[in-house]
XYZ file of C-alpha atoms in Angstrom:
285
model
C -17.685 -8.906 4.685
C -15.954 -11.356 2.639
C -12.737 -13.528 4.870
C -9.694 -15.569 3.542
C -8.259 -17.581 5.263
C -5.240 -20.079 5.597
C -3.382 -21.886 8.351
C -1.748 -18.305 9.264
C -3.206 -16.075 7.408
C -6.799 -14.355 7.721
C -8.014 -11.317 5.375
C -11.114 -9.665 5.547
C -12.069 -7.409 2.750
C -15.311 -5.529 1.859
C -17.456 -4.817 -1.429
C -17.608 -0.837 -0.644
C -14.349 0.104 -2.695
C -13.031 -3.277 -2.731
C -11.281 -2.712 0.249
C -9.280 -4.820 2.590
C -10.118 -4.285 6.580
C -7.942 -6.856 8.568
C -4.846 -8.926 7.857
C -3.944 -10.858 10.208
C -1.046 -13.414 10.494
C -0.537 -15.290 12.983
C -3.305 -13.890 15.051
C -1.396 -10.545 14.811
C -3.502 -7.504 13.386
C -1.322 -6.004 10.971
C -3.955 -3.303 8.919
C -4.234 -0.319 10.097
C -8.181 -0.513 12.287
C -9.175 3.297 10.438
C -9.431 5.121 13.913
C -10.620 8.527 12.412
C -8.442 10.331 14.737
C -5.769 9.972 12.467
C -7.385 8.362 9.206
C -10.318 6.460 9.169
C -9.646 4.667 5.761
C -7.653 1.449 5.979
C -6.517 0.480 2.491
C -8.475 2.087 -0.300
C -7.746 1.366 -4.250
C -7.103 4.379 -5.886
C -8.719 5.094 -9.529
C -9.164 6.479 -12.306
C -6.090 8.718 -10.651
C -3.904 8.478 -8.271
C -3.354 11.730 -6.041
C -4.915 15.121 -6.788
C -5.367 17.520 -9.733
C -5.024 20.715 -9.867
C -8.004 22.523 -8.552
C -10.042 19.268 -8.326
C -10.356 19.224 -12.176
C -8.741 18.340 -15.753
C -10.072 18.530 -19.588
C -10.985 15.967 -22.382
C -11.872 17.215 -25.840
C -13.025 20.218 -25.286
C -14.900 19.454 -21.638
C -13.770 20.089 -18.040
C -14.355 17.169 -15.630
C -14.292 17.454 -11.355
C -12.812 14.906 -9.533
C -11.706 13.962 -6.210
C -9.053 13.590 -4.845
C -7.933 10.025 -5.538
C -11.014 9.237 -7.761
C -14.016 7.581 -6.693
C -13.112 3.884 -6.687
C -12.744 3.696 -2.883
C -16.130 4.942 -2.426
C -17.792 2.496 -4.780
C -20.080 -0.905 -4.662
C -18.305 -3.040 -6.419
C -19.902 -6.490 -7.284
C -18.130 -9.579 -5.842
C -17.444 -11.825 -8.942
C -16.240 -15.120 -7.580
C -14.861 -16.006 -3.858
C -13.212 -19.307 -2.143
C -11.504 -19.342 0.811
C -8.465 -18.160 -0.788
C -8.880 -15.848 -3.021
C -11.598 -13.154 -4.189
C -12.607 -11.284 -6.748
C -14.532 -7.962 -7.357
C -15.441 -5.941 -10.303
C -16.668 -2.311 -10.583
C -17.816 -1.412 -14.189
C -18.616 2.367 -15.764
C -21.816 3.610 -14.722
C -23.886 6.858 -15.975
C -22.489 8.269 -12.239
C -18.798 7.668 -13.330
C -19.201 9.086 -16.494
C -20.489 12.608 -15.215
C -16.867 12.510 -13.992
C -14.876 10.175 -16.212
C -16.234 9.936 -19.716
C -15.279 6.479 -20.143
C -15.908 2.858 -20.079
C -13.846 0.600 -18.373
C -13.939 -2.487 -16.566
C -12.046 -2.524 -12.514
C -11.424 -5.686 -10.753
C -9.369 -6.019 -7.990
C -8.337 -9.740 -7.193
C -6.984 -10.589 -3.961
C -5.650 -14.505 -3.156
C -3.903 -16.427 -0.672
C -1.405 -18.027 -1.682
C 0.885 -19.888 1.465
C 2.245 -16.305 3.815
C 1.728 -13.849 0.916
C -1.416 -12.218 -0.107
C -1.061 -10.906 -3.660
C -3.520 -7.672 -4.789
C -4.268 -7.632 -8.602
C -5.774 -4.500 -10.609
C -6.783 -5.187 -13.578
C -8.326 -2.518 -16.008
C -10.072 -3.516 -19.389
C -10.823 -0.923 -21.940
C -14.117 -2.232 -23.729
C -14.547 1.066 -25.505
C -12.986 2.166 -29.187
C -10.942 5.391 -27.747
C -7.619 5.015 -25.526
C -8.771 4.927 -21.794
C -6.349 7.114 -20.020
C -5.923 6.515 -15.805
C -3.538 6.267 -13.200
C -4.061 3.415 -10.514
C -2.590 2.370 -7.065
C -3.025 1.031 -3.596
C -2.993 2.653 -0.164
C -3.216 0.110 2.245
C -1.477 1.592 5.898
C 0.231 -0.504 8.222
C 0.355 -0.062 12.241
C 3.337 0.442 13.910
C 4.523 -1.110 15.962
C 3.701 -4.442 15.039
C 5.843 -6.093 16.953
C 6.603 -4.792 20.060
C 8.752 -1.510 20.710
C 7.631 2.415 19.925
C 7.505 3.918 16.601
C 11.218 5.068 16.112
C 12.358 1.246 16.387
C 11.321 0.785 12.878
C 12.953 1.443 9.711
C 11.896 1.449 6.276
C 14.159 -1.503 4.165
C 14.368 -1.332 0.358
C 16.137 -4.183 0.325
C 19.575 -2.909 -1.139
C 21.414 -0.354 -1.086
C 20.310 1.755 -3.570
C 20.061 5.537 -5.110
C 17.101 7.520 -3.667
C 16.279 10.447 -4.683
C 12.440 12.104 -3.010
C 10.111 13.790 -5.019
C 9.171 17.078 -3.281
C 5.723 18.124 -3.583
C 4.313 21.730 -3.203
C 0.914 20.992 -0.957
C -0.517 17.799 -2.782
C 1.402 18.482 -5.763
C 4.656 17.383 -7.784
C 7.150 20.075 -7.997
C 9.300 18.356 -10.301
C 12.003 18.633 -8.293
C 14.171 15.964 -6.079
C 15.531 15.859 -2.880
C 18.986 13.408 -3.166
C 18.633 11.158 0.477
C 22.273 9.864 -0.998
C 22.977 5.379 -1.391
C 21.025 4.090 1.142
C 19.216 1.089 2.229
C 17.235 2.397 4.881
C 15.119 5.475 6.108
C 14.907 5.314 10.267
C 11.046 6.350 11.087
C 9.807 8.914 13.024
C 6.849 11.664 12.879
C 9.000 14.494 11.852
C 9.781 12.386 8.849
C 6.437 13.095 6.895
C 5.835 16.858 8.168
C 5.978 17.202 4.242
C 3.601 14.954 3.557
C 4.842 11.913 1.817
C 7.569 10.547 0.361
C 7.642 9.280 -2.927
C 10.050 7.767 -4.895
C 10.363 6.218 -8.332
C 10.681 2.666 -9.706
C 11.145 0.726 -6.184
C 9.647 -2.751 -6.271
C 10.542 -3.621 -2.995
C 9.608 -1.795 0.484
C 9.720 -3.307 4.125
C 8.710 -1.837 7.354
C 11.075 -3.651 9.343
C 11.233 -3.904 13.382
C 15.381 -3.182 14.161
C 15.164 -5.072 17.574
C 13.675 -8.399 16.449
C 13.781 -7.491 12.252
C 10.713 -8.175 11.851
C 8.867 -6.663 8.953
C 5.586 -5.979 6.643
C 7.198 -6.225 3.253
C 5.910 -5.599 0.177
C 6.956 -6.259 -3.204
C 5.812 -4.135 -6.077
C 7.325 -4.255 -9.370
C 6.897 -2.925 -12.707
C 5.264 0.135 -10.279
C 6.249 3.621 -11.582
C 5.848 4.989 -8.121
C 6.301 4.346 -4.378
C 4.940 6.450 -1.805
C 5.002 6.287 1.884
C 3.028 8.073 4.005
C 1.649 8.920 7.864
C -0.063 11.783 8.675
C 1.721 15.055 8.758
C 2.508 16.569 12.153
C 0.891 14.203 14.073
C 1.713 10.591 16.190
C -0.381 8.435 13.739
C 0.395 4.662 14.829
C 0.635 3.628 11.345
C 2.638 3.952 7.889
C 1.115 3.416 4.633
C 2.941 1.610 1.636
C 1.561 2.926 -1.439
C 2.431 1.236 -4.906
C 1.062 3.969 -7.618
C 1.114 3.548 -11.670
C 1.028 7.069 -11.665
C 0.770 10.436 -9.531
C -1.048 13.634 -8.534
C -0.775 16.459 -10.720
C 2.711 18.915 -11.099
C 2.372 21.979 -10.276
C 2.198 23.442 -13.878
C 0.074 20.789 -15.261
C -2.081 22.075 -18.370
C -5.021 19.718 -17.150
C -5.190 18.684 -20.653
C -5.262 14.812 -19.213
C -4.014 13.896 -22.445
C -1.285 15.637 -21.630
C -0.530 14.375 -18.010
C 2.568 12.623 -17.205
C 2.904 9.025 -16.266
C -0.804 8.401 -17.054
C -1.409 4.349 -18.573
C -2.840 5.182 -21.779
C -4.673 2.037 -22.409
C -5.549 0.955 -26.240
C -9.618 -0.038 -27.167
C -10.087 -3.425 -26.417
C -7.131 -4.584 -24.836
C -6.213 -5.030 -20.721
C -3.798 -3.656 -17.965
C -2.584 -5.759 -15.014
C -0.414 -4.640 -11.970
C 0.237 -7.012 -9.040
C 2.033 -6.130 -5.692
C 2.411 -8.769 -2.687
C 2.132 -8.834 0.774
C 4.013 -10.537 3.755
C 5.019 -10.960 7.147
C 8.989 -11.709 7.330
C 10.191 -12.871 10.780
């Protein structure tokens, strides 16, 4: 296990998917613990996609490729590439395992750092190879609620303004295409009914809060330049947490050709050059 650590703030993070397994602030655990119950991941990075594809598989020139479920990045060994108390970072190249499933090479680090209350989570994705390296990326790190006191149906989720949402319904784990209009709002009131449809996912919001109504507390994040925000808890069930995730992409619509070439809101990433997302993390009070 690898710790940061400031006056306030103390993150522990693993090399098995890169993966963060406490934040604490204040002495206050605010990641979910994995209780397998419910979930027993905690915050895993999601790559080379982000959701699922249709029947488990897509195509490259010519060739059909399986894969998982939210790729296999959160059940890889990544290699810890430098480390202080403030900041770490871990790297996770192509391998002749990854390529049975993702004919590619490619370059992962994830890059987490300290900096004051906020912890900031970088991906970065090099393409060393001469073809365009196609992938979707994201974060699902979940959240337990309450935090701060109270039951789960005193918290809200905050996007910070009023604003235009507008769900993306899904057909099992799949995009419809279509939208569900939740009218000019700036907040979504929690409870377990709210994700019997699985999750909800939105487009271009860079700014998401769990907040605590009594005290307003909240676990904000801020993600922009993110195509995609979902949030999700597990369906039908009284899961004590909420997961914030920030996607550059999605699963699969439901009449996807599987051509992944032809799959929408994939980063299509020229030879040679580099892709870099950041979100941040923070306790308000």
């Amino acid at each position: 296990m690898i710790s940061l650590q400031n006056k306030n703030v103390r993150v522990t993070l693993k090399a098995h998917g890169a993966e963060m397994t406490s934040w604490q602030v204040d002495g206050t655990e605010l990641l979910w613990q994995g209780d397998p119950t419910y979930w027993g991941r905690q915050a895993p990075i999601l790559f080379p996609f982000v959701g699922r594809l249709l029947d488990d598989c897509y195509r490259y020139d010519g060739s059909t490729y399986t894969m998982s479920q939210h790729g296999f990045a959160r059940d890889a060994h990544f290699d810890l590439i430098d480390s202080s108390d403030t900041h770490a970072l871990f790297e996770l190249r192509d391998s002749a395992e990854t390529r049975n499933h993702y004919p590619f090479t490619f370059t992962l680090q994830i890059a987490y750092r300290l900096i004051g209350q906020e912890l900031s989570i970088t991906y970065r994705v090099h393409n060393p190879g001469d073809a365009i390296l196609p992938f979707s990326i994201g974060g699902h790190p979940a959240f337990n609620i309450p935090f701060a006191g109270g039951t789960f149906e005193d918290y809200t989720i905050d996007f910070g303004t009023s604003r235009t949402l507008d769900r993306l319904l899904l057909e099992g784990p799949y995009l419809t295409g279509a939208y569900q209009p939740l009218g000019d709002r700036r907040y979504i009131p929690l409870n377990h009914q709210l994700f019997d449809q699985d999750a909800l996912i939105f487009e271009n919001v860079d700014y998401a809060a769990l907040r605590h109504e009594p005290s307003g507390s909240a676990i904000v994040m801020e993600c922009p330049a993110f195509t995609h925000l979902g949030i999700w808890s597990p369906p039908k069930s009284d899961a004590p947490f909420v997961c914030l995730e920030p996607w550059f992409g999605h699963a699969d619509y439901t009449g996807h050709r599987k051509d992944i070439r032809q799959k929408e809101d994939m980063q299509l990433l020229p030879p040679r050059e580099t892709f870099e997302g950041t979100y941040t993390l923070y306790l308000e009070t």
